[in-house]
Amino acid sequence: MRVMRGVLALVMVLLAGTAMAADRMRMAVTTSFENSGLAEVMLPEVLKDLDLEVQLLVVGTGQAIRLGEAGDVDAVLVHSRPAEEAFVANGHARHRTQIMYNDFVLIGPAGDPAGIAGAGSAAAAMSDIAAAGAPFVSRGDESGTHKAELALWQAAGIDAAARNPSWYRAAGAGMGATLNVASGMAAYVLADRASWLNFANKGDLALLFAGDPAMFNQYAYLPVNPALHPHVNAAAAEALEAWLLSDRAQALIDGYRLNGEQLFTYNAGAD
Amino acid sequence: MVAILPLRLEGAEVCRKGKRLLGPVDLTLSPRGFTAVMGPNGAGKTTLLRLMHGLERPSAGRIAWLVPEQKARAAQAFVFQTPVVLRRSVLDNVAYPLRLHGWARDAARALAADWLARVGLADAADRPATVLSGGERQKLALARALIRAPQILFLDEPCANLDGRSMREIEAILSAAHRDGTRIVMATHDLGQARRLAGEVLFLYRGRIHEAGPAAEFLAAPQTAEARAFIGGEIVE
Amino acid sequence: MNEILQGMARAAWLVVTLDADLVEIALRSLQVTLTAVAIASAIGLPLGALLAVSRFRHRRAAIATLNALMGLPPVVVGLVVYLLLSRSGPFGVFGLLFTPTAMIVAQVMLLTPLIASIAHQAMRDLWADYHDLLISLNASRAQRIRALIWDGRRALLTAALAGFGRGIGEVGAIMIVGGNIDHSTRVLTTAIALETAKGDFALALGLGFVLIALALAVNFAIHGLARTEAGSRW
Ligand SMILES: Nc1ncnc2c1ncn2[C@@H]1O[C@H](COP(=O)(O)OP(=O)(O)OP(=O)(O)O)[C@@H](O)[C@H]1O
Ligand SMILES: [Mg+2]
């Protein structure tokens, strides 16, 4: 009994230790956004300017959209245009606001067995990989990055049937786990630039191809529709949107550097 | 307290998996007295005691106390062939029956300490009961059985592991309890003990009461061949 | 090998500097799992004892079910709790998803069968010992359960600690229902998963060592309080 009482007291102390901020909202974001480190720069500014604590749920695009549809978050920041448009069409958000873009990069073994480094376009690079039958690891998780990869295969004219499992491996995992797999098997992989720069277990991998506009990755902000989910913190979501459209946000986003490289290009409202 | 005796068994049987272990037994236990239950190993002594105490259900026949069974249970106690000790201190083991009946801890412990002194376990009061020797466990079980002053006490070979001195102490306690009016039913293999303590003997053989009668007569001149062999120290098959 | 050494160094550094983030998530890990263990024990221990002492029609089926539930996959439990607590689920109105409370709910579901099952096994052996005596002493069912729980308290403590062990190292369920939100629902295991995904194996491993040390510390502390291994056991 004495033990039980001790445990209870400890639990009480622990429970009491949770502190509170002024206003709070939840936003579902993709792994690539979180991995960029931009959030760590931006959210403290939001807290300062709006007295608003933004809690991030870091998930794949598919799950982020589901969270928004269920009303479990107040806003969604993702990068998969068809999914975003369907989200708006179904009334889960009243509108979609473009914020910024970054880009995807093709990573592979430094030796570049498929010779994609000098390719003329992303599609050509994908064709080279397929032609060489060089190992390629796909996210395979319906994420925005996965969808972007599929679009590149399509542009290269290589359909699902042609992607032989002998070299094409679907990891079914997040960006970090997929990069770990690629690092382990010395395979090619499509990643967003931020995740790549932040990835610590690079091993023999190197950035081999980037820059094709087909690899640009547009982020959009979707505040969840309070008409469908009355409990959402619509005021906070609106305030955050206004902040994202401000000059302050632009300066922060364009000025953000990771390892000396600019990651994001601000293009808000240009929809 | 309401009297629960006499106890009547009419055609009582205990069966397990289609095999009859005991009975049919017809028997009346009068309110006073000291009965020794004797017989070779496997004769059914333990089974008979457990049946009377209500630990075994009769497969046939009936068992009747003067009062309903649930009420009768509260005025009985049982000392098992292999004593059960609770995993707590010796003192708390003996106090436990009182605690079950709503006694306050201190009062229960005080009386328990008194009983421990009577069975010669006073020094062991604060030890974990699980470290007691076989004989000490039997003394503990006896103190625990007597602490609520039962009207009837069943004992299943209570002195099997005791040395001569302990046996004398226990026998003194049993005699005193008997003198104070406790009905005692004790299974035993020890002829001397039966002679010293018992007023009557039930001789069990192959699950039936083979012979019954006053202890002095039975021990001096058993009527049946099996009882004669048993008392004569021969092997009874 | 090198990575493991780095992990140890990282763990040592985090602990020595009392890294604020580390302290926060370690405390949250403890808060969530200890609360869950306390609740699961309050349900599971008496349940295990009850199953040991009572005889009812579907007792064997109930015990088999309980033992099977011990192996519940955390991800499935997480998903079920997620769907229950989601705003569009039956308990959505409470807004519990992605809070420590949701993590506690999921862990209670995971730990209760485990604790009840281990408790039942311990209680069954003790009951086999005590059965005749407690029946003979005319103890009521509540009194029997109380005697078993009290005299079997050390075995039950082991059951609770087994629950703690499973809870503190569990990631599948709390990742789903907690969401691994920084400063809100991030705990040691979800932080480890995150650092692994980032490829920062040294930090992930460092956190892992902290987790193991924490689990050991809690076990020692509780055994010490209960003096389980001291003196004679009974
Ligand atoms: N649960 C049981 N299932 C089957 N047989 C049993 C069971 N309990 C007892 N028996 C059998 O019933 C018979 C009587 O057993 P009991 O314990 O009453 O003998 P006993 O006279 O007390 O012997 P002992 O002098 O060895 O103590 C024995 O043959 C025993 O094997
Ligand atoms: Mg016997």
PDB file of C-alpha atoms and ligand atoms in Angstrom, chain B residues 41-42 44-47 81 156-157 187 189, ligand 2:
ATOM      1  CA  ASN B  41      -3.359 -45.514   4.056  1.00  0.00           C
ATOM      2  CA  GLY B  42      -5.938 -44.707   1.427  1.00  0.00           C
ATOM      3  CA  GLY B  44     -10.623 -42.718   3.226  1.00  0.00           C
ATOM      4  CA  LYS B  45      -9.895 -41.014   6.555  1.00  0.00           C
ATOM      5  CA  THR B  46      -9.020 -37.652   4.984  1.00  0.00           C
ATOM      6  CA  THR B  47     -11.952 -37.939   2.604  1.00  0.00           C
ATOM      7  CA  GLN B  81      -2.746 -33.278   6.966  1.00  0.00           C
ATOM      8  CA  ASP B 156      -6.006 -34.898  10.028  1.00  0.00           C
ATOM      9  CA  GLU B 157      -2.958 -36.591  11.584  1.00  0.00           C
ATOM     10  CA  ALA B 187      -7.507 -39.066  12.021  1.00  0.00           C
ATOM     11  CA  HIS B 189      -2.175 -43.779  12.785  1.00  0.00           C
TER      12      HIS B 189
HETATM   13 MG    MG D   2      -5.147 -38.797   4.945  1.00  0.00          MG
END
